[in-house]
XYZ file of C-alpha atoms in Angstrom:
641
model
C 18.220 38.572 -12.364
C 18.963 35.336 -10.512
C 19.023 35.577 -6.707
C 22.484 35.801 -5.166
C 23.596 34.535 -1.764
C 26.450 35.820 0.343
C 29.128 33.413 1.511
C 27.581 33.435 4.976
C 24.118 32.651 3.601
C 25.488 29.847 1.432
C 27.309 28.416 4.456
C 24.147 28.513 6.582
C 22.080 26.913 3.857
C 24.614 24.111 3.302
C 25.278 23.649 7.011
C 29.048 24.191 6.750
C 31.559 26.882 7.681
C 32.333 29.871 5.474
C 35.873 28.529 5.077
C 34.431 25.307 3.657
C 32.324 27.286 1.179
C 35.433 29.142 -0.028
C 37.299 25.825 -0.323
C 34.471 24.258 -2.340
C 34.448 27.284 -4.638
C 38.213 27.058 -5.256
C 38.043 23.318 -5.909
C 35.084 23.600 -8.289
C 32.573 21.785 -6.078
C 30.463 24.933 -5.706
C 30.354 26.839 -8.962
C 29.380 30.322 -10.115
C 31.164 32.437 -7.489
C 31.039 36.098 -8.509
C 34.218 37.628 -7.164
C 33.173 41.235 -7.778
C 30.196 41.028 -5.424
C 31.334 38.023 -3.361
C 28.110 36.178 -4.028
C 26.961 32.783 -5.308
C 23.941 32.183 -7.543
C 21.232 30.749 -5.286
C 20.465 28.044 -7.851
C 24.069 26.761 -7.682
C 23.872 26.550 -3.887
C 20.523 24.715 -4.085
C 21.932 22.372 -6.722
C 24.934 21.452 -4.573
C 22.741 20.920 -1.516
C 20.537 18.485 -3.429
C 23.582 16.670 -4.848
C 25.173 16.250 -1.403
C 21.926 14.954 0.089
C 21.604 12.422 -2.729
C 25.223 11.271 -2.360
C 26.140 12.416 -5.867
C 29.339 14.244 -4.878
C 31.933 11.490 -4.309
C 34.527 13.943 -3.006
C 32.192 14.849 -0.160
C 30.977 11.384 0.748
C 33.617 11.186 3.490
C 31.649 13.947 5.220
C 28.565 11.770 5.265
C 28.420 11.063 8.982
C 29.688 14.421 10.259
C 27.267 16.449 12.340
C 26.709 20.028 11.230
C 26.100 21.255 14.742
C 25.918 24.987 13.966
C 24.314 25.002 10.509
C 20.851 25.063 9.024
C 19.501 22.693 6.442
C 16.182 22.557 4.715
C 14.361 19.438 5.945
C 14.774 17.647 2.614
C 16.255 18.655 -0.739
C 14.208 21.530 -2.134
C 12.810 20.947 -5.589
C 11.130 23.702 -7.607
C 8.705 21.227 -9.134
C 7.392 20.469 -5.620
C 7.047 24.123 -4.703
C 9.803 23.778 -2.089
C 11.527 27.041 -2.987
C 14.061 27.729 -0.249
C 14.301 31.460 -0.990
C 11.693 32.412 1.618
C 13.414 30.279 4.245
C 16.709 31.992 3.464
C 15.044 35.407 3.868
C 13.606 34.410 7.237
C 16.968 33.090 8.432
C 18.557 36.366 7.347
C 15.986 38.324 9.380
C 16.635 36.144 12.423
C 20.364 36.724 12.153
C 20.385 40.422 11.272
C 17.711 41.547 13.736
C 18.359 38.941 16.437
C 14.757 37.746 16.220
C 13.336 34.805 18.118
C 12.723 31.871 15.704
C 9.743 30.772 17.833
C 8.167 34.213 17.359
C 8.871 34.054 13.628
C 7.034 30.733 13.471
C 4.157 32.210 15.463
C 3.627 35.145 13.111
C 3.935 32.853 10.088
C 1.186 30.702 11.609
C -0.933 33.837 11.967
C -0.375 34.643 8.304
C -1.332 31.118 7.245
C -4.485 31.224 9.384
C -5.431 34.624 7.994
C -5.092 33.366 4.418
C -7.170 30.298 5.334
C -9.954 32.575 6.599
C -9.564 31.434 10.214
C -9.153 34.928 11.675
C -9.532 38.559 10.716
C -7.054 40.862 12.459
C -8.268 44.209 13.727
C -5.296 45.865 12.047
C -3.161 44.823 9.053
C -0.535 43.492 11.470
C -1.741 42.358 14.878
C 0.437 39.575 16.311
C -0.625 40.389 19.874
C -4.136 39.012 19.175
C -6.169 41.875 20.684
C -9.738 41.134 21.751
C -10.980 42.783 18.575
C -9.557 39.930 16.492
C -12.363 37.874 15.027
C -11.958 34.088 14.910
C -13.951 31.645 12.823
C -13.410 28.787 15.322
C -12.835 28.960 19.062
C -10.554 25.904 18.985
C -8.094 27.716 16.713
C -8.333 30.867 18.853
C -7.611 28.852 21.995
C -4.488 27.295 20.470
C -3.114 30.618 19.248
C -3.831 32.503 22.485
C -2.134 29.753 24.464
C 0.842 29.881 22.125
C 1.066 33.665 22.416
C 0.951 33.403 26.203
C 3.649 30.722 26.311
C 6.025 32.729 24.143
C 6.654 34.907 27.186
C 7.321 37.975 25.045
C 5.470 41.057 26.235
C 5.489 42.845 22.874
C 6.078 41.630 19.333
C 7.464 44.724 17.675
C 5.735 45.615 14.440
C 9.049 46.951 13.161
C 10.674 43.549 13.663
C 7.857 41.126 12.903
C 5.752 42.901 10.297
C 8.053 41.761 7.490
C 7.962 38.035 8.442
C 4.180 38.346 8.737
C 3.752 39.962 5.342
C 5.864 37.488 3.369
C 3.450 35.485 1.197
C 2.787 31.889 2.153
C 4.684 29.840 -0.413
C 3.450 26.300 -1.030
C 5.498 23.297 -0.003
C 5.095 19.710 -1.085
C 2.517 18.214 1.243
C 0.175 20.085 3.564
C 2.441 20.608 6.584
C 3.743 24.101 5.800
C 4.277 25.018 9.449
C 6.158 21.813 10.232
C 8.399 22.316 7.219
C 9.221 25.849 8.362
C 9.759 24.712 11.972
C 12.333 22.158 10.891
C 13.988 24.598 8.491
C 14.435 27.176 11.267
C 15.915 24.663 13.709
C 19.651 24.292 13.642
C 20.807 20.949 12.290
C 22.680 20.036 15.461
C 19.514 20.144 17.550
C 17.664 17.955 15.044
C 20.518 15.445 14.881
C 20.771 15.292 18.664
C 17.059 14.594 18.937
C 17.102 12.182 16.010
C 14.179 14.194 14.652
C 13.840 14.746 10.922
C 11.003 16.048 8.754
C 9.558 13.181 6.738
C 9.346 13.835 2.982
C 5.689 14.108 1.904
C 5.975 11.361 -0.720
C 7.063 8.939 2.026
C 4.120 9.979 4.199
C 1.728 9.411 1.290
C 3.127 5.965 0.527
C 2.981 4.903 4.184
C -0.583 6.077 4.766
C -1.843 4.632 1.487
C -3.986 1.553 1.913
C -4.845 2.202 5.578
C -8.603 1.699 5.501
C -10.431 3.793 8.140
C -13.053 1.259 9.211
C -15.683 2.396 11.697
C -14.334 2.177 15.211
C -10.710 2.072 14.090
C -8.197 4.483 15.602
C -4.727 5.524 14.450
C -1.826 6.734 16.609
C 1.492 8.391 15.839
C 3.521 8.062 19.094
C 6.046 10.690 17.962
C 3.763 12.805 15.823
C 5.757 16.045 15.666
C 3.798 18.534 13.571
C 1.334 15.834 12.530
C 2.494 14.755 9.083
C 1.260 11.172 9.352
C -2.008 12.287 10.911
C -2.493 14.626 7.953
C -1.641 11.790 5.584
C -4.256 9.614 7.253
C -6.788 12.433 6.977
C -6.119 12.628 3.240
C -6.629 8.841 3.094
C -10.125 9.211 4.559
C -9.641 8.910 8.326
C -11.964 11.064 10.406
C -10.885 13.712 12.925
C -11.953 11.680 15.961
C -10.030 8.606 14.748
C -6.636 10.333 14.834
C -4.372 10.434 17.901
C -0.874 11.798 18.468
C 1.782 12.002 21.187
C 4.939 14.104 21.252
C 7.364 15.578 23.775
C 7.740 18.858 21.884
C 4.894 21.238 22.858
C 5.556 23.564 19.930
C 5.459 20.742 17.382
C 2.247 19.502 18.996
C 0.711 22.976 18.637
C 1.528 22.901 14.944
C -0.032 19.437 14.681
C -3.236 20.745 16.265
C -3.412 23.655 13.811
C -2.654 21.349 10.886
C -5.465 18.979 11.822
C -7.968 21.790 12.284
C -7.014 23.194 8.886
C -7.475 19.706 7.415
C -10.969 19.479 8.992
C -12.435 22.986 8.476
C -15.895 21.927 9.624
C -14.814 20.823 13.114
C -14.437 23.141 16.104
C -12.796 20.932 18.737
C -9.297 20.264 19.989
C -7.600 17.229 18.396
C -6.656 14.061 20.295
C -3.074 15.150 20.975
C -1.036 14.717 24.160
C 2.267 16.318 25.150
C 3.937 13.364 26.850
C 6.677 10.754 26.617
C 5.160 7.901 24.644
C 7.826 5.485 25.897
C 7.291 6.022 29.626
C 3.695 7.196 30.086
C 0.119 6.217 29.178
C -1.351 9.532 27.959
C -4.413 7.803 26.487
C -4.835 5.342 29.333
C -5.397 1.747 28.280
C -6.656 2.585 24.816
C -5.151 0.443 22.060
C -5.027 1.350 18.387
C -5.696 -0.478 15.135
C -2.822 1.409 13.478
C 0.430 2.719 14.985
C 2.401 4.685 12.420
C 5.211 7.209 12.248
C 8.845 8.158 11.950
C 10.231 7.558 15.468
C 13.415 9.302 16.630
C 16.578 7.643 15.324
C 18.990 9.113 17.855
C 21.310 7.170 20.117
C 20.317 7.206 23.784
C 23.114 9.009 25.615
C 21.239 9.432 28.912
C 22.209 6.474 31.107
C 19.397 7.019 33.612
C 16.829 7.115 30.782
C 18.175 3.844 29.391
C 17.887 2.221 32.810
C 14.290 3.420 33.168
C 13.427 2.114 29.715
C 15.060 -1.228 30.416
C 13.095 -1.630 33.637
C 9.847 -0.767 31.874
C 10.463 -3.065 28.911
C 12.208 -5.833 30.886
C 15.416 -5.627 28.860
C 18.606 -7.283 30.067
C 20.728 -5.193 27.717
C 20.451 -1.624 26.481
C 19.229 -0.964 22.997
C 21.629 1.431 21.342
C 19.037 3.647 19.631
C 15.660 5.035 20.563
C 13.740 3.587 17.607
C 14.129 0.090 19.096
C 12.168 1.133 22.183
C 9.539 2.779 19.969
C 9.081 -0.534 18.173
C 8.524 -2.303 21.497
C 6.136 0.432 22.559
C 4.235 0.175 19.281
C 3.602 -3.510 19.949
C 2.077 -2.624 23.318
C -0.016 0.205 21.854
C -1.377 -1.761 18.886
C -4.296 -4.160 19.205
C -3.524 -7.838 18.482
C -3.364 -8.106 14.718
C -3.088 -4.323 14.385
C -0.814 -2.566 11.911
C 2.567 -1.095 12.876
C 4.136 0.954 10.109
C 7.374 2.847 10.817
C 10.011 4.706 8.837
C 13.362 3.428 10.123
C 17.078 3.523 9.320
C 18.069 0.708 6.998
C 20.593 -0.384 9.624
C 17.821 -2.134 11.553
C 17.805 -4.832 8.879
C 21.459 -5.794 8.862
C 23.588 -4.196 11.600
C 24.599 -6.628 14.320
C 23.752 -4.383 17.265
C 20.094 -4.452 16.176
C 19.905 -8.267 16.187
C 17.933 -8.366 19.452
C 15.098 -6.150 18.249
C 15.104 -7.998 14.898
C 14.735 -11.280 16.758
C 11.763 -10.059 18.763
C 10.015 -8.609 15.724
C 10.644 -11.694 13.577
C 9.239 -13.979 16.279
C 6.310 -11.865 17.457
C 5.182 -9.908 14.378
C 4.152 -10.713 10.839
C 6.342 -8.689 8.498
C 3.981 -7.652 5.714
C 6.449 -5.561 3.769
C 9.780 -3.774 3.585
C 10.280 -0.885 1.176
C 13.622 0.754 0.511
C 13.386 4.562 0.521
C 17.014 5.589 -0.018
C 18.490 8.753 1.486
C 15.529 10.909 2.382
C 16.830 13.472 4.868
C 18.973 16.494 4.118
C 22.314 16.095 5.877
C 21.575 12.503 6.955
C 23.381 9.996 4.814
C 21.992 6.719 6.076
C 19.363 4.958 3.988
C 15.775 4.620 5.162
C 13.208 1.834 4.905
C 9.545 1.480 5.757
C 8.693 -1.547 7.865
C 5.080 -2.753 7.731
C 4.142 -5.190 10.515
C 1.092 -6.955 11.865
C 1.058 -7.281 15.645
C 0.684 -11.061 15.529
C 3.180 -13.932 15.094
C 3.736 -15.066 11.497
C 2.321 -18.211 9.961
C 4.978 -20.799 8.967
C 4.710 -20.031 5.246
C 4.306 -16.263 5.423
C 6.244 -14.289 2.816
C 7.409 -10.692 3.121
C 6.886 -8.284 0.226
C 10.242 -6.649 -0.560
C 10.482 -3.438 -2.595
C 14.028 -2.373 -3.413
C 14.903 0.844 -5.225
C 17.387 -1.033 -7.392
C 15.345 -3.993 -8.566
C 11.943 -5.625 -8.968
C 9.610 -6.502 -6.125
C 9.959 -9.971 -4.694
C 8.861 -12.104 -1.762
C 10.914 -13.650 1.006
C 9.921 -16.385 3.435
C 9.949 -14.782 6.888
C 11.153 -17.932 8.624
C 14.247 -17.936 6.397
C 15.510 -14.740 8.053
C 17.976 -15.075 10.901
C 18.228 -12.174 13.369
C 22.014 -12.463 13.609
C 22.576 -11.984 9.887
C 19.672 -9.710 9.067
C 18.538 -8.938 5.571
C 20.266 -7.210 2.669
C 17.241 -6.183 0.622
C 19.372 -5.028 -2.301
C 20.410 -8.641 -2.893
C 17.386 -9.282 -5.097
C 14.791 -12.021 -5.553
C 17.095 -14.661 -7.051
C 19.650 -14.402 -4.251
C 16.936 -14.648 -1.621
C 15.293 -17.570 -3.388
C 18.614 -19.426 -3.362
C 19.116 -18.685 0.321
C 15.649 -20.046 1.078
C 16.348 -23.292 -0.773
C 19.642 -23.867 1.017
C 18.100 -22.948 4.386
C 15.172 -25.341 3.902
C 17.437 -28.262 3.020
C 18.287 -30.370 6.121
C 21.502 -28.947 7.496
C 23.659 -28.174 10.483
C 25.824 -25.136 11.275
C 29.244 -24.482 12.741
C 27.615 -22.792 15.710
C 26.762 -26.196 17.190
C 29.816 -28.047 15.917
C 32.190 -27.837 18.863
C 34.698 -26.308 16.453
C 37.788 -24.485 17.670
C 38.719 -21.112 16.229
C 42.187 -19.592 16.262
C 43.114 -16.086 15.222
C 46.359 -15.573 13.409
C 49.364 -14.190 15.255
C 49.522 -10.460 15.996
C 53.228 -9.713 16.352
C 52.888 -6.079 17.367
C 55.716 -5.209 14.977
C 55.779 -7.036 11.650
C 58.877 -5.171 10.500
C 60.764 -6.659 13.410
C 59.384 -10.201 13.385
C 58.735 -11.019 9.713
C 61.733 -11.886 7.555
C 61.869 -13.062 3.946
C 61.833 -16.854 3.724
C 65.378 -18.252 3.949
C 66.845 -15.234 5.725
C 67.695 -16.717 9.124
C 66.211 -20.172 9.263
C 62.852 -19.334 10.836
C 59.665 -21.205 10.015
C 57.192 -20.097 7.334
C 54.188 -18.005 8.365
C 51.169 -17.648 6.080
C 49.461 -14.310 5.420
C 45.944 -13.806 4.082
C 47.226 -13.146 0.574
C 48.774 -16.635 0.485
C 45.486 -18.326 1.364
C 44.119 -19.589 -1.947
C 41.036 -21.710 -2.602
C 41.744 -25.214 -1.257
C 45.520 -24.779 -0.970
C 48.068 -22.476 0.609
C 50.506 -20.694 -1.655
C 54.174 -20.815 -0.569
C 54.829 -18.464 2.337
C 56.897 -15.390 1.537
C 57.937 -14.690 5.121
C 59.309 -16.612 8.072
C 59.211 -16.020 11.799
C 60.857 -17.291 14.962
C 57.961 -18.561 17.031
C 58.117 -16.992 20.512
C 54.492 -16.563 21.624
C 55.339 -14.792 24.882
C 56.733 -11.874 22.898
C 53.806 -11.532 20.511
C 50.953 -9.125 21.095
C 48.402 -11.885 20.470
C 48.778 -15.592 19.831
C 46.449 -18.594 19.999
C 47.548 -21.745 21.845
C 50.281 -23.380 19.769
C 48.399 -26.671 19.449
C 45.712 -24.953 17.360
C 48.297 -24.047 14.738
C 50.014 -27.448 14.848
C 46.983 -29.754 14.474
C 47.309 -32.378 11.698
C 44.445 -30.814 9.741
C 42.794 -27.417 9.871
C 41.079 -24.879 7.658
C 42.818 -21.561 7.062
C 40.773 -18.654 5.701
C 41.260 -15.041 4.735
C 39.949 -12.638 7.329
C 39.850 -9.407 5.291
C 37.923 -10.393 2.194
C 34.582 -9.931 0.451
C 34.804 -13.552 -0.691
C 35.161 -16.808 1.175
C 38.645 -18.212 0.586
C 39.384 -21.443 2.486
C 42.457 -23.682 2.282
C 43.052 -27.059 3.920
C 46.339 -27.131 5.849
C 47.872 -30.507 6.728
C 51.338 -29.224 7.648
C 50.607 -27.296 10.846
C 51.730 -23.913 9.514
C 51.661 -20.691 11.504
C 49.383 -17.896 10.284
C 49.488 -14.135 10.621
C 46.380 -12.259 11.794
C 45.142 -11.762 8.223
C 44.627 -15.558 8.068
C 42.490 -17.267 10.689
C 42.151 -20.949 11.555
C 39.219 -23.302 12.023
C 39.307 -26.864 13.372
C 36.046 -28.811 12.978
C 35.602 -32.267 14.574
C 35.659 -34.779 11.681
C 32.635 -36.588 13.100
C 30.598 -33.380 12.801
C 31.480 -32.492 9.200
C 34.575 -33.293 7.131
C 36.751 -30.218 6.744
C 37.504 -30.932 3.104
C 33.751 -30.825 2.392
C 33.547 -27.481 4.189
C 36.371 -26.252 1.940
C 34.405 -27.419 -1.110
C 31.241 -25.658 0.041
C 32.787 -22.393 1.183
C 34.933 -21.978 -1.943
C 32.029 -22.705 -4.290
C 30.226 -20.072 -6.326
C 27.039 -20.932 -4.470
C 28.490 -20.020 -1.089
C 30.096 -16.859 -2.442
C 26.580 -15.776 -3.367
C 25.155 -16.791 0.024
C 27.884 -14.916 1.879
C 27.497 -11.770 -0.205
C 23.711 -11.668 -0.080
C 23.491 -12.351 3.657
C 26.341 -10.336 5.106
C 27.645 -7.889 2.489
C 30.860 -7.267 4.429
C 34.594 -7.051 3.781
C 35.441 -9.184 6.822
C 34.893 -12.911 7.234
C 33.579 -13.080 10.776
C 33.146 -16.175 12.893
C 29.575 -15.177 13.755
C 28.714 -15.050 10.038
C 30.375 -18.365 9.214
C 28.452 -19.984 12.058
C 25.195 -19.168 10.267
C 26.024 -20.707 6.892
C 24.155 -23.990 6.365
C 26.189 -27.200 6.053
C 23.774 -29.472 4.150
C 23.237 -33.058 5.277
C 23.697 -34.554 1.819
C 22.899 -38.209 1.120
C 25.878 -40.568 0.992
C 26.250 -40.595 -2.851
C 26.413 -36.788 -2.969
C 28.895 -36.644 -0.100
C 31.040 -39.215 -1.868
C 31.050 -37.254 -5.131
C 31.877 -33.980 -3.364
C 34.632 -35.723 -1.411
C 36.162 -36.965 -4.663
C 35.974 -33.474 -6.141
C 37.664 -32.123 -3.007
C 40.563 -34.563 -3.463
C 40.996 -33.421 -7.081
C 40.913 -29.739 -6.092
C 43.390 -30.276 -3.265
C 45.674 -31.932 -5.811
C 45.423 -28.847 -8.040
C 42.870 -30.074 -10.604
C 41.016 -26.814 -11.384
C 38.685 -28.583 -13.829
C 36.693 -29.859 -10.847
C 35.610 -26.349 -9.798
C 32.652 -26.066 -12.170
C 31.475 -29.574 -11.330
C 31.072 -28.607 -7.658
C 28.444 -25.980 -8.461
C 26.686 -28.358 -10.863
C 26.331 -30.951 -8.098
C 25.174 -28.397 -5.527
C 22.660 -26.814 -7.909
C 21.198 -30.193 -8.781
C 20.739 -31.497 -5.256
C 19.391 -28.157 -3.952
C 16.962 -27.699 -6.852
C 18.187 -24.395 -8.280
C 16.428 -23.018 -11.345
C 18.284 -22.222 -14.560
C 18.266 -18.509 -13.746
C 19.650 -19.232 -10.289
C 22.368 -21.441 -11.757
C 23.434 -18.639 -14.091
C 23.663 -16.241 -11.156
C 25.870 -18.682 -9.248
C 28.224 -19.234 -12.178
C 28.761 -15.472 -12.453
C 30.532 -15.618 -9.103
């Protein structure tokens, strides 16, 4: 008979309330509810948990960033083919709840069971969690760790009635060799893991990140946030020796598990591993030692402690706070790695393209050689942000260095590191053709709006559109243009009018910026660039912004030609991937310094387009593709936009 879970057990496993479980059952999200016994088939609960973690339940995607502060989750979606059967974890959670057992003691007796099965100790009695002197140990290093753990638990007696059952449960295999770390994470409530930014790394990610790390003689490897030692175990499997592996972590229990894991991985060694319980960001637990490899999955959490941020900023000479802890770990990794050493971290994908991470991107792009970026997708149960692996060399890049990009959605490709701009970041899903086009445009001699002396004017925010906007012709006001009326090259007739009284508006630019003889008007809320040339001095609402560029810097009608072209739609999408047209993004788009004949042809095409001749649209992209040297495949991609 298939295992059945109570509503409470299903709620704990999914990390939601019992009311939510009932709601999901009624709405068909969670299937198989057996009303007679008030139970769910365990397989249906596991199936839903995996689907949520993978983002395959659209109706629940709005929950993606909610924190399940009181629930449990398995560290990553359990898969029977990996041996990650969650049934034992559910039984242990049930024991903790029903008998009010200490999860730390549960983990301790499970470690004893694992060590007994590995032949590391022989208890004097069938169940002997107190470690009496009669216990026989194969290695003194293991005995020392376990006796210290038992002492630190601070529990005078571990009742056989309470802890015999957790001890006697068979050790079920999990994917990877870190069984204790997997159980530790599974028995921690999700809220505590989220707060710490600490998540169990899937074994396949560990294997891929430790692959290719050659353990040359004299080399050392450090994980500055090693937890239970997953990456150290991965390095051991890749051929690194016991004495080459080093780890630091703030969590003494996780560090104990790491020590046991390493000793189990090296059964012929009877010595304590090179592990330190310390803060890797603020201390030097290994003195001035530097490492050939620094690897790991640093905490992703936001730094809420103001005093800690100030201490970190003083140590790392930062003028501004980094918003998340992984940025400081990247700085620390640079200091811990030898010049030319490898830094390989698992990080949130946001580091590549979110604006608040521009400062750390800038430092890494200037000071490190980016060997590779690999997209990993959503890898953590209950965490819906994507993950990437970033592979760096602790040395500045050569001018022609190319980054190896591996996206889940497409083929591998290379990207010139110097073509990346910290402010815009990198959308690795854009693909090799898009990035090749961006490189060609970036290499062509150009200027940008950032240095143009341009003036920018937001559209009017009335504070009450129902009050201020009237249909055109109602009371004799003047037309005001909304974003929807901004069309490529030209403005469509305004549908509303307004009586211009800037003192009564919530927000209004200086009037002269609306009234200039020539300006560009563009849609603000849009996934495409839509620019019109206004020569009538019209007012605009806040969905349509205004740009005035000095003619001597770059003719505005040429900017309209460029920004409305298929080529620039592709550049905008592949660089910024946003639904808002931001000034900071526009200031990064290249304005090519074309030779006079090309400028003249584009200027003539602009005049035709401003006059309403749509036949000139395709010719614009032909001219741009020719002068910029696009391939046939790249031209096809541009025409699709």
